[in-house]
Coordinates of C-alpha atoms in Angstrom, one line a residue:
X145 CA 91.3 75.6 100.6
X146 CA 87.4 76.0 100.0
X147 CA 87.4 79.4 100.4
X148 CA 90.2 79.7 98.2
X149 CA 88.3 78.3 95.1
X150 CA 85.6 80.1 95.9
X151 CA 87.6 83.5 95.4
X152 CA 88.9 81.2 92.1
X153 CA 85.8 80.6 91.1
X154 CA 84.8 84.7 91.4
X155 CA 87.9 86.0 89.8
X156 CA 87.2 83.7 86.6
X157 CA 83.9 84.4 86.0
X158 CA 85.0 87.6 86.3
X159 CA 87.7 87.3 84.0
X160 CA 85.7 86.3 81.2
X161 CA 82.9 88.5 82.0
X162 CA 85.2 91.3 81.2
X163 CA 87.1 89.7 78.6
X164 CA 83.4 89.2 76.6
X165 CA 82.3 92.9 77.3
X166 CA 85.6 94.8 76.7
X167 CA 87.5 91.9 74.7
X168 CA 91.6 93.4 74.5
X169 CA 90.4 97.2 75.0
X170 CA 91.8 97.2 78.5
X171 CA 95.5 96.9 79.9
X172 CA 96.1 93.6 81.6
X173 CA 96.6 94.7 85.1
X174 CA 93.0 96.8 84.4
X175 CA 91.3 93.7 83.2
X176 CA 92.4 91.8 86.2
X177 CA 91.3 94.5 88.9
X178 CA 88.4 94.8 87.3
X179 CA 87.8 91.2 87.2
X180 CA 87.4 90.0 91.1
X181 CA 84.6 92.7 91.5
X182 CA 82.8 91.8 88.3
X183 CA 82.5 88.1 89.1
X184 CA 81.8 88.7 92.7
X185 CA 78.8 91.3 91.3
X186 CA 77.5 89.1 88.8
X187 CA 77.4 85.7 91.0
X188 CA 75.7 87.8 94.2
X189 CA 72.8 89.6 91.6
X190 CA 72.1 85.4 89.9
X191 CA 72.2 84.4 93.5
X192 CA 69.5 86.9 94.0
X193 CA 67.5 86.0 91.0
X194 CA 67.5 82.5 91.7
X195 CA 65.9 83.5 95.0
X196 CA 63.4 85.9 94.3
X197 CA 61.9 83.0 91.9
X198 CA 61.9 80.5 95.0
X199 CA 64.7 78.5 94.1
X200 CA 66.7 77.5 96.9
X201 CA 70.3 78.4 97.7
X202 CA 71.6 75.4 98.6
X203 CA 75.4 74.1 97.5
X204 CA 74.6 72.1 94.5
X205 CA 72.7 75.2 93.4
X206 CA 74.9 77.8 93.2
X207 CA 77.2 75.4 91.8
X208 CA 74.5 75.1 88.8
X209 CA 74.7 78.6 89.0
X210 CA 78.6 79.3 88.8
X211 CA 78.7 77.2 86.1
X212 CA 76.0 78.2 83.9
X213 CA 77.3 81.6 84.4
X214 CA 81.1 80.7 83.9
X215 CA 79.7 78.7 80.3
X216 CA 77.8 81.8 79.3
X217 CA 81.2 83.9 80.1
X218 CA 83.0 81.8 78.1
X219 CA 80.5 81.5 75.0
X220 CA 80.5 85.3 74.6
X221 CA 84.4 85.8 75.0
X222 CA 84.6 83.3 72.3
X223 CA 81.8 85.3 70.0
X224 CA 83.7 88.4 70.6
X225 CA 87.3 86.8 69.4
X226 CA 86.0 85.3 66.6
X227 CA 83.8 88.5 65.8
X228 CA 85.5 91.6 66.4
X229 CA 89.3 92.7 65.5
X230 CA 91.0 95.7 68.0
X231 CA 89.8 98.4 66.9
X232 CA 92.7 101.3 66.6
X233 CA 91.3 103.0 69.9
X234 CA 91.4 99.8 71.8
X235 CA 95.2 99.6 70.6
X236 CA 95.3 103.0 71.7
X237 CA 94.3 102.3 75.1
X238 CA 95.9 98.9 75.7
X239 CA 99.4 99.7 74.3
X240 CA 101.9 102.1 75.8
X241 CA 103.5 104.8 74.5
X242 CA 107.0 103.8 73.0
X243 CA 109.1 106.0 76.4
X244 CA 106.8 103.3 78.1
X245 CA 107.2 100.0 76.3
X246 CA 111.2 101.0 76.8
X247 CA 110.4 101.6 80.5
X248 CA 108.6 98.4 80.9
X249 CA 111.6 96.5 79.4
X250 CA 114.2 98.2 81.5
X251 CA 115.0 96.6 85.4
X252 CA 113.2 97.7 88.2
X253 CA 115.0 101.1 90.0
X254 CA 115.9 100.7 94.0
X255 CA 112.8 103.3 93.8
X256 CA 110.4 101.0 91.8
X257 CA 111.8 97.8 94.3
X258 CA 110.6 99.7 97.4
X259 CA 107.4 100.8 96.2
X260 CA 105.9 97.2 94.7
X261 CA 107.5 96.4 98.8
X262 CA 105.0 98.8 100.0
X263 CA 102.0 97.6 97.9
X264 CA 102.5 93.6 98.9
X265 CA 103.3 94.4 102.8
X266 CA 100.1 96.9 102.6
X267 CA 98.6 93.6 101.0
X268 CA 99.8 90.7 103.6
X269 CA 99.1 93.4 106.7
X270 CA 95.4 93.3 105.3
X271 CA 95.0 89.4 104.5
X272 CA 96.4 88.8 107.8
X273 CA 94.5 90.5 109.4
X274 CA 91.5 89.8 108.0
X275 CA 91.7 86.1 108.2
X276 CA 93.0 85.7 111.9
X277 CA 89.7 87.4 113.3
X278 CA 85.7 87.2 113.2
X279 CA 83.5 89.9 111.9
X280 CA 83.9 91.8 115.3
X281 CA 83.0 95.4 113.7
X282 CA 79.1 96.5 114.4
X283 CA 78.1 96.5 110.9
X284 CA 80.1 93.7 109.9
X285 CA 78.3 91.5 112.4
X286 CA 74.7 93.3 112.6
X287 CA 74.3 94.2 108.6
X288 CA 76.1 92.2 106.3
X289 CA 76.9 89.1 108.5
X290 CA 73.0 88.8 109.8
X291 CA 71.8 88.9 106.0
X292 CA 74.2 86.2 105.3
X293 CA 73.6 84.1 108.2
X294 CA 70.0 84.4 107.1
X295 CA 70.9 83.7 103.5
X296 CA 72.6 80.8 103.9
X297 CA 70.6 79.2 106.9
X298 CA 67.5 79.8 105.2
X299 CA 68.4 79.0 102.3
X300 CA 66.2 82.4 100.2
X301 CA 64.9 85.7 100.9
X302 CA 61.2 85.2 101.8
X303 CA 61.7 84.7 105.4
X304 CA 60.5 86.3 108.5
X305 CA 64.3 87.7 109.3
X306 CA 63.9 90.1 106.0
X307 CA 60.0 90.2 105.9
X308 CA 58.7 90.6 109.6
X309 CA 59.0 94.1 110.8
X310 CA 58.6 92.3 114.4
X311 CA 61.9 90.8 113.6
X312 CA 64.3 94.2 114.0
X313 CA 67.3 93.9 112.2
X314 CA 69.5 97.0 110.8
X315 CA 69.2 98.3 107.8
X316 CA 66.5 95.7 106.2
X317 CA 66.4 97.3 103.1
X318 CA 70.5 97.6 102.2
X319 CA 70.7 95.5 98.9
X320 CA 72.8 92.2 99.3
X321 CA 75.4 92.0 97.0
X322 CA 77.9 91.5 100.1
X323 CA 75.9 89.3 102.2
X324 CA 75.1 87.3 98.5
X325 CA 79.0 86.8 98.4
X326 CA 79.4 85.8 102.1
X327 CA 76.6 82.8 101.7
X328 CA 78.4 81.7 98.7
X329 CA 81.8 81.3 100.1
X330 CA 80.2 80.0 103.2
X331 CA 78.2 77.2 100.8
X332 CA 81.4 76.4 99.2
X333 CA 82.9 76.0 102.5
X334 CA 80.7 74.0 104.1
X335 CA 80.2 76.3 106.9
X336 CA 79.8 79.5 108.1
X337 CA 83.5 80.4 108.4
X338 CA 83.6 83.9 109.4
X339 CA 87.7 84.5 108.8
X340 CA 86.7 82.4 105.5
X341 CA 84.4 84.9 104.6
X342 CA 86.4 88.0 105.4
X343 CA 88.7 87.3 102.4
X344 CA 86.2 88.9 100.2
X345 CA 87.1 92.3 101.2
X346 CA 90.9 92.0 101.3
X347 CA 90.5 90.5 97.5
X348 CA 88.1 94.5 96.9
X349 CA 91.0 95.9 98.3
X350 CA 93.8 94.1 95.8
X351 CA 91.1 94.8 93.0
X352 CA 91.2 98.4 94.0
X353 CA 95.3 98.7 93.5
X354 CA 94.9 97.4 90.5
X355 CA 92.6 99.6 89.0
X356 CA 93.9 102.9 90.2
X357 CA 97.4 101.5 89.1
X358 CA 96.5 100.3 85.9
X359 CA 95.0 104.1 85.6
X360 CA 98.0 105.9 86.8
X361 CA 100.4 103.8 84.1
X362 CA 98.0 105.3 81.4
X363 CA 99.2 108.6 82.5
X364 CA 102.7 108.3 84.1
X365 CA 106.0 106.3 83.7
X366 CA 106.2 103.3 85.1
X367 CA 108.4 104.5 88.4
X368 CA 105.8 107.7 89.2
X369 CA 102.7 105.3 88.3
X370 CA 104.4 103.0 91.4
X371 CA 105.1 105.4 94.0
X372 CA 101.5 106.9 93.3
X373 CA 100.5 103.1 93.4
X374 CA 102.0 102.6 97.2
X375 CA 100.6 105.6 98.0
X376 CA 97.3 105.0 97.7
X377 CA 97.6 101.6 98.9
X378 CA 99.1 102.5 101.9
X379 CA 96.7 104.7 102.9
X380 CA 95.4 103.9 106.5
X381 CA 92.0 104.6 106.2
X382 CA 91.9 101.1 103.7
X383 CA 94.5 99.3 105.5
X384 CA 94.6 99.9 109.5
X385 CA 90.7 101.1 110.1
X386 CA 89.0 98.8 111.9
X387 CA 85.9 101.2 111.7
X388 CA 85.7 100.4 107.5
X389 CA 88.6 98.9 106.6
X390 CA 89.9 96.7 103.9
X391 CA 89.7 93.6 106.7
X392 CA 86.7 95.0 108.4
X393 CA 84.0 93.1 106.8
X394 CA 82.1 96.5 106.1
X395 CA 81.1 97.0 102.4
X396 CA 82.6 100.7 102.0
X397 CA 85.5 99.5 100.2
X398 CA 83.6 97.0 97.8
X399 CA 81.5 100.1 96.9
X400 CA 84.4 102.4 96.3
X401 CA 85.6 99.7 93.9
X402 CA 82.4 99.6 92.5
X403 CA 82.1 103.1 92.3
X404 CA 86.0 103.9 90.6
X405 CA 85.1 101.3 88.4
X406 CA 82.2 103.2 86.9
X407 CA 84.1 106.7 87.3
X408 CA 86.9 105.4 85.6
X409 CA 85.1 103.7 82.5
X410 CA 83.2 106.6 81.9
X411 CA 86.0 108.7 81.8
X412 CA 87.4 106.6 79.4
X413 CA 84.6 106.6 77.3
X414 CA 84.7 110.4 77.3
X415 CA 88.3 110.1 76.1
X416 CA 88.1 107.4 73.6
X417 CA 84.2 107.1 72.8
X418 CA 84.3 103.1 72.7
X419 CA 81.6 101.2 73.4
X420 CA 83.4 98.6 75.7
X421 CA 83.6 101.3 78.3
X422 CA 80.0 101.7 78.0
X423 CA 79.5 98.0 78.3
X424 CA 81.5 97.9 81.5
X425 CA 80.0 100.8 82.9
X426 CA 76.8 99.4 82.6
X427 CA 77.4 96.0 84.4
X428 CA 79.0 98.5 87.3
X429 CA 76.1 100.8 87.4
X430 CA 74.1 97.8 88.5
X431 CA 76.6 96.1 91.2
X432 CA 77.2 99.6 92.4
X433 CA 73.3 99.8 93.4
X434 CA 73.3 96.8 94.5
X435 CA 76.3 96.7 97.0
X436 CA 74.8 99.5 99.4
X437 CA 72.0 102.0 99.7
X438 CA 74.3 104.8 98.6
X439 CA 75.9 103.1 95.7
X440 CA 72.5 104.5 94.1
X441 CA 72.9 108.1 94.8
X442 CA 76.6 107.8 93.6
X443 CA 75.5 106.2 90.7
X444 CA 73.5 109.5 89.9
X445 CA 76.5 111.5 90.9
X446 CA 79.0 109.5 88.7
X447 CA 76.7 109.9 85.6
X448 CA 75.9 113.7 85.8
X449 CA 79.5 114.4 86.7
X450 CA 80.2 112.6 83.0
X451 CA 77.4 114.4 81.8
X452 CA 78.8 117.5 82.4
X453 CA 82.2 117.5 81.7
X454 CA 81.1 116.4 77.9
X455 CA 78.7 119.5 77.6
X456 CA 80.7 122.1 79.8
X457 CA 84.4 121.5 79.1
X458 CA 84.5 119.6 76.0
X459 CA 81.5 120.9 74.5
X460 CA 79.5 118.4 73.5
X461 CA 75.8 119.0 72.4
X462 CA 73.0 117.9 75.0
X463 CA 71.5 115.3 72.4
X464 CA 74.7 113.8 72.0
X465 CA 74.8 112.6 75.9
X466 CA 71.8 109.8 74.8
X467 CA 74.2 107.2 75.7
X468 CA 75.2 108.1 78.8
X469 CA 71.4 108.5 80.0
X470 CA 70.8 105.0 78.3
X471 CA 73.5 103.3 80.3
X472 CA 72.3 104.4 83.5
X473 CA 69.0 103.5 83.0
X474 CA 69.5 99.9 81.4
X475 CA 71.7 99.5 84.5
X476 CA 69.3 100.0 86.7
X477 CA 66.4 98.9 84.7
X478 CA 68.3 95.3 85.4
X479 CA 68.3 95.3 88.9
X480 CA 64.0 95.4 88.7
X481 CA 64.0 91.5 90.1
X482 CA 65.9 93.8 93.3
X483 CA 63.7 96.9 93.1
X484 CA 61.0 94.5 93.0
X485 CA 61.6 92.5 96.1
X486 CA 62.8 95.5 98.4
X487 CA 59.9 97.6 97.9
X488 CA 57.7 94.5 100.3
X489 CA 60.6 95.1 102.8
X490 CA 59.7 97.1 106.1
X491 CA 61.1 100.0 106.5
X492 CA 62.3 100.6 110.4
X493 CA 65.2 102.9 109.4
X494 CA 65.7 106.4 107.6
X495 CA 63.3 107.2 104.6
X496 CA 65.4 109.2 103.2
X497 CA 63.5 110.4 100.2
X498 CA 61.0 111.8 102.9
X499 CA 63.4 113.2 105.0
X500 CA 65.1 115.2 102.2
X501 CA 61.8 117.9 101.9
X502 CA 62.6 121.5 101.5
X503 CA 61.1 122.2 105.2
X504 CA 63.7 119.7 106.9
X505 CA 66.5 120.9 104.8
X506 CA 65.7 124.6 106.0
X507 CA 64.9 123.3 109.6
X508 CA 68.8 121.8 109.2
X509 CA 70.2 124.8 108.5
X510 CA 71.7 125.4 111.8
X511 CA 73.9 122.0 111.9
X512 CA 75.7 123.2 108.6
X513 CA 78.8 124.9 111.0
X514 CA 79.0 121.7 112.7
X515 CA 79.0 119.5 109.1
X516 CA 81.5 121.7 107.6
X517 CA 83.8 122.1 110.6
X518 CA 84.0 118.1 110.3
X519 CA 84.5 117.9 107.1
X520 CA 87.5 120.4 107.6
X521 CA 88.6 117.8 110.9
X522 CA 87.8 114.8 108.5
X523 CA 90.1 116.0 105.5
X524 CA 93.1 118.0 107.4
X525 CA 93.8 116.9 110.8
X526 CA 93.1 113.3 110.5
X527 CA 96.7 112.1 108.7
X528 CA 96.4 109.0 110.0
X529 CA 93.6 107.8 108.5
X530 CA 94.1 110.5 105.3
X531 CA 97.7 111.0 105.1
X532 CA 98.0 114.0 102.7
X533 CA 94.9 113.2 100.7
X534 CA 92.7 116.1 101.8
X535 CA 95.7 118.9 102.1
X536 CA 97.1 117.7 98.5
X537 CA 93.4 118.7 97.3
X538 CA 93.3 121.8 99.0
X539 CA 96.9 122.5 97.7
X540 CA 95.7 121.9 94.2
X541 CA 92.4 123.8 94.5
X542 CA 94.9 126.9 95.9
X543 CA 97.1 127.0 93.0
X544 CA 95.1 127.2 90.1
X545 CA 91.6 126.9 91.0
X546 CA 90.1 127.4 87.6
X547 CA 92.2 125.1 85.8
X548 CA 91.9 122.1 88.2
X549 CA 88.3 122.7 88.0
X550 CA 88.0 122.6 83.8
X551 CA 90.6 120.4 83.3
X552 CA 89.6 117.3 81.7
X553 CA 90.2 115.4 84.8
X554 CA 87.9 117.9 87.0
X555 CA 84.9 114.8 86.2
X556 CA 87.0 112.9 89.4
X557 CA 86.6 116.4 91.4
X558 CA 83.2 116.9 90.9
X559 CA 82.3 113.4 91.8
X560 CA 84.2 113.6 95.6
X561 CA 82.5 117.6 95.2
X562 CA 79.0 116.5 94.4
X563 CA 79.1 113.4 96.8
X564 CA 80.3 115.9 99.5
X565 CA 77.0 117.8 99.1
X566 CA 75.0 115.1 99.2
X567 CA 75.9 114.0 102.3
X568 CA 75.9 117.4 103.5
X569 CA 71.9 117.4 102.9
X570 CA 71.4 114.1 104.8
X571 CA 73.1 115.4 107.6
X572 CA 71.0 118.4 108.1
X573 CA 68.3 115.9 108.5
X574 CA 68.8 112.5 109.8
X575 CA 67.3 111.8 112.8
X576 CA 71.0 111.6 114.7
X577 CA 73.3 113.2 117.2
X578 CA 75.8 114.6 114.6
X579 CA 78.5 114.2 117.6
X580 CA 77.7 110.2 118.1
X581 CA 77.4 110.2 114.2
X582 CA 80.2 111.6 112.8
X583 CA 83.3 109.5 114.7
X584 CA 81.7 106.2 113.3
X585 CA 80.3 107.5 109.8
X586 CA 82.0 110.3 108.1
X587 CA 85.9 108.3 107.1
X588 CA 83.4 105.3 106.0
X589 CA 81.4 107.1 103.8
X590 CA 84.5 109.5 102.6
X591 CA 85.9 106.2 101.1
X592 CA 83.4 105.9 98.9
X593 CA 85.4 108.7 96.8
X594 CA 88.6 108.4 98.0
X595 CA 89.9 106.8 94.8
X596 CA 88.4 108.9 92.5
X597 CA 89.7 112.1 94.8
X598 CA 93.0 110.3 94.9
X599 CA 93.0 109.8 90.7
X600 CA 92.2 113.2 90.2
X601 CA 94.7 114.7 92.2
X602 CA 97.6 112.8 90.6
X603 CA 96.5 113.1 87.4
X604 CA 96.0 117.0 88.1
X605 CA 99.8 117.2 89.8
X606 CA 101.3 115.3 86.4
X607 CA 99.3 117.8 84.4
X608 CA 100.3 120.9 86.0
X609 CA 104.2 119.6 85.9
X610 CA 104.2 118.8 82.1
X611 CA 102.1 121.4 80.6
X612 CA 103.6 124.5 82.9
X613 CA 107.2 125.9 83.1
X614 CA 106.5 126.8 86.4
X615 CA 106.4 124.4 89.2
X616 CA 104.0 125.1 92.1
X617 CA 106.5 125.7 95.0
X618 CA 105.0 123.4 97.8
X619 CA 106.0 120.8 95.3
X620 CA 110.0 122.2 94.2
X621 CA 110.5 122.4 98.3
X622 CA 109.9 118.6 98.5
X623 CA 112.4 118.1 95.4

């Protein structure tokens, strides 16, 4: 029951976090996925503050915390109701189209009923699953469980666990958004409840339906928006993985929420040019950053995808991009107190920044056949952790390559595109056996983009329906 108002207590300051930056700009199912993510964010990076000035993180603490940050929430919601009237783009984006206002009155089809059966047995599978075992994954136990066992043990961060390069933990210098989260519901509890603590993740996982739904109703009728909805969530590599999963205790999927959340918000900004979307992305630039060491390079990839879908597909002049470049740094200009703190950490793992010289890259060259062939293994011959994610992307790609790639969706491409390379370049020189490596790392890391790779491919398969006569034929043999 304890660990259910601490998930309360997340999703409402949440709630109103959103509600005060983005007011009634966002459809309701939106606001609530974004919600759970926001709150767990914004509660993990005070948690941290509150530490890095020496304050202890004991119960009655973060309590103090929770609710100074819940009263804040609340002022500014109220500010912005009494302030600001919807604009005509925020009724743009919240309302639906009249065909959908008609849809959403009309009874759900046998269709609609199976598909909404999909999502919630998706949804118990994961809870159950999650709650009836400890963090027994590696990184579940050795990363994110250590930090929080250290957090909420030791009450702070200026201990020899994160300090002492003696003391040889993995990964010392992963931010802590996750592990933040963990010691609060474990303080809330009253103990370190590992099942307790493993609801976090399955509650990502909701948030993530949520948000790819609500963005698949912007585009599609209520009955295609579901089926696209089940299909995603039933994907196995969020649902059955033990190696990453949704009830794995492993922060992949909290980052991919983090990370759609920011793809999606700047896309929507590029659509609509409203400053809520700004706002929001913003407060996820930060909690991306924070939730894992490469929430900071997709951060970079997320903005210059943005960046250049404005100035190469819909023409926008370079001066005119000044807000995009002045979200990404204020959001990471706010996480200095973390910047701060992790730059007295040891560092007893990759340096990756000095690993990625030109002479290492070109001394990689050689392992490049062996990256590409796993990508190809990765995204085609691994349905059951993939289903038809990767050959539904290659099928789009085939069609019409130069359309898909300047449409206005092609900003989700280029972010699963750019992230590909990226990782391509750190494994051509990481320290590793790419054959040890690559079982255990590559469908974790792929997750980071899955949603985005997923959005982009149903948005691009609606496009190409309505706006051509002709019908690609690998989709008129399936009916």
């Amino acid at each position: 029951m304890h660990a259910l108002l601490a998930l309360a207590l997340l999703q409402a300051l949440g709630y109103l976090v959103v509600k005060a930056l983005a007011g009634s700009s966002l459809q309701r199912f939106e606001r609530w996925g974004l919600s759970f993510g926001a709150g767990t964010g914004i509660l993990s990076f005070g948690m941290f503050v509150l530490a890095w000035q020496g304050v202890p993180l004991r119960p009655a603490n973060l309590l103090a915390l929770a609710a100074g940050l819940l009263g804040i929430a609340a002022l500014g919601t109220f500010l912005r109701a009494r302030r600001i009237r919807r604009s005509r783009v925020a009724r743009f984006e919240a309302g639906p189209s009249a065909q959908k206002a008609v849809l959403r009155g009309c009874p759900l089809s046998a269709l609609e009923w199976v598909s909404l059966a999909i999502v919630g047995a998706c949804i118990v599978v994961v809870f159950a699953d999650a709650a009836s075992q400890l963090l027994l994954a590696f990184d579940a136990r050795a990363i994110w469980g250590f930090k929080a066992k250290v957090l909420y043990y030791e009450e702070g961060i200026y201990n020899d666990a994160f300090l002492d390069a003696d003391r040889l933990h993995a990964k010392t210098r992963y931010p802590q958004l996750i592990p933040l989260a963990e010691a609060f519901v474990a303080s809330i509890t009253g103990g370190f409840h590992e099942p307790a603590l493993k609801l976090l993740f399955p509650c990502f996982y909701v948030a993530l339906i949520l948000l790819v739904g609500s963005e698949l109703r912007r585009v599609f009728d209520r009955r295609c928006a579901l089926v696209a909805t089940s299909l995603f969530a039933s994907l196995p590599a969020f649902t059955i993985n033990d190696n990453g999963g949704a009830a794995s205790g492993y922060a992949d999927l909290p980052l991919a929420f983090y990370v759609t959340a920011l793809a999606v918000n700047l896309f929507r900004w590029l659509e609509t040019k409203s400053w809520d979307r700004l706002r929001l992305a913003f407060l996820f630039t930060s909690l991306a950053a924070f939730t894992k060491a490469e929430g900071l390079a997709l951060v970079a990839i997320v903005f210059l995808a943005a960046a250049a879908s404005a100035w190469l597909l819909q023409g926008w002049p370079v001066h005119s991009l000044w807000p995009l470049a002045a979200t990404a740094l204020a959001g990471l200009v706010s996480l200095a107190p973390w910047f701060s703190y992790r730059s007295n950490l040891p560092i007893v793992d990759e340096d990756f920044p000095k690993l990625l010289a030109l002479g290492n890259l070109a001394n990689g060259v050689g392992r490049l056949p062996h990256i590409l062939r796993s990508f190809g293994r990765e995204f085609f011959l691994k349905p059951h952790l993939w289903s038809l994610l990767g050959i539904s992307a290659a099928a789009l790609l085939v069609w019409s390559p130069r359309r898909v790639v300047r449409s206005r969706f092609a900003v989700f491409l280029w972010i699963s595109a750019l992230y590909s390379v990226t990782l391509t370049a750190i494994f051509m020189v990481i320290p590793w056996q790419l054959e040890a490596l690559f079982p255990v790392a590559l469908t974790r890391l792929m997750m980071h983009v899955a949603p985005s790779l997923f959005l982009w491919i149903c948005f691009e398969l609606g496009d190409t329906m309505t706006s051509n006569q002709q019908v690609p034929p690998w989709i008129s043999q399936q009916g």
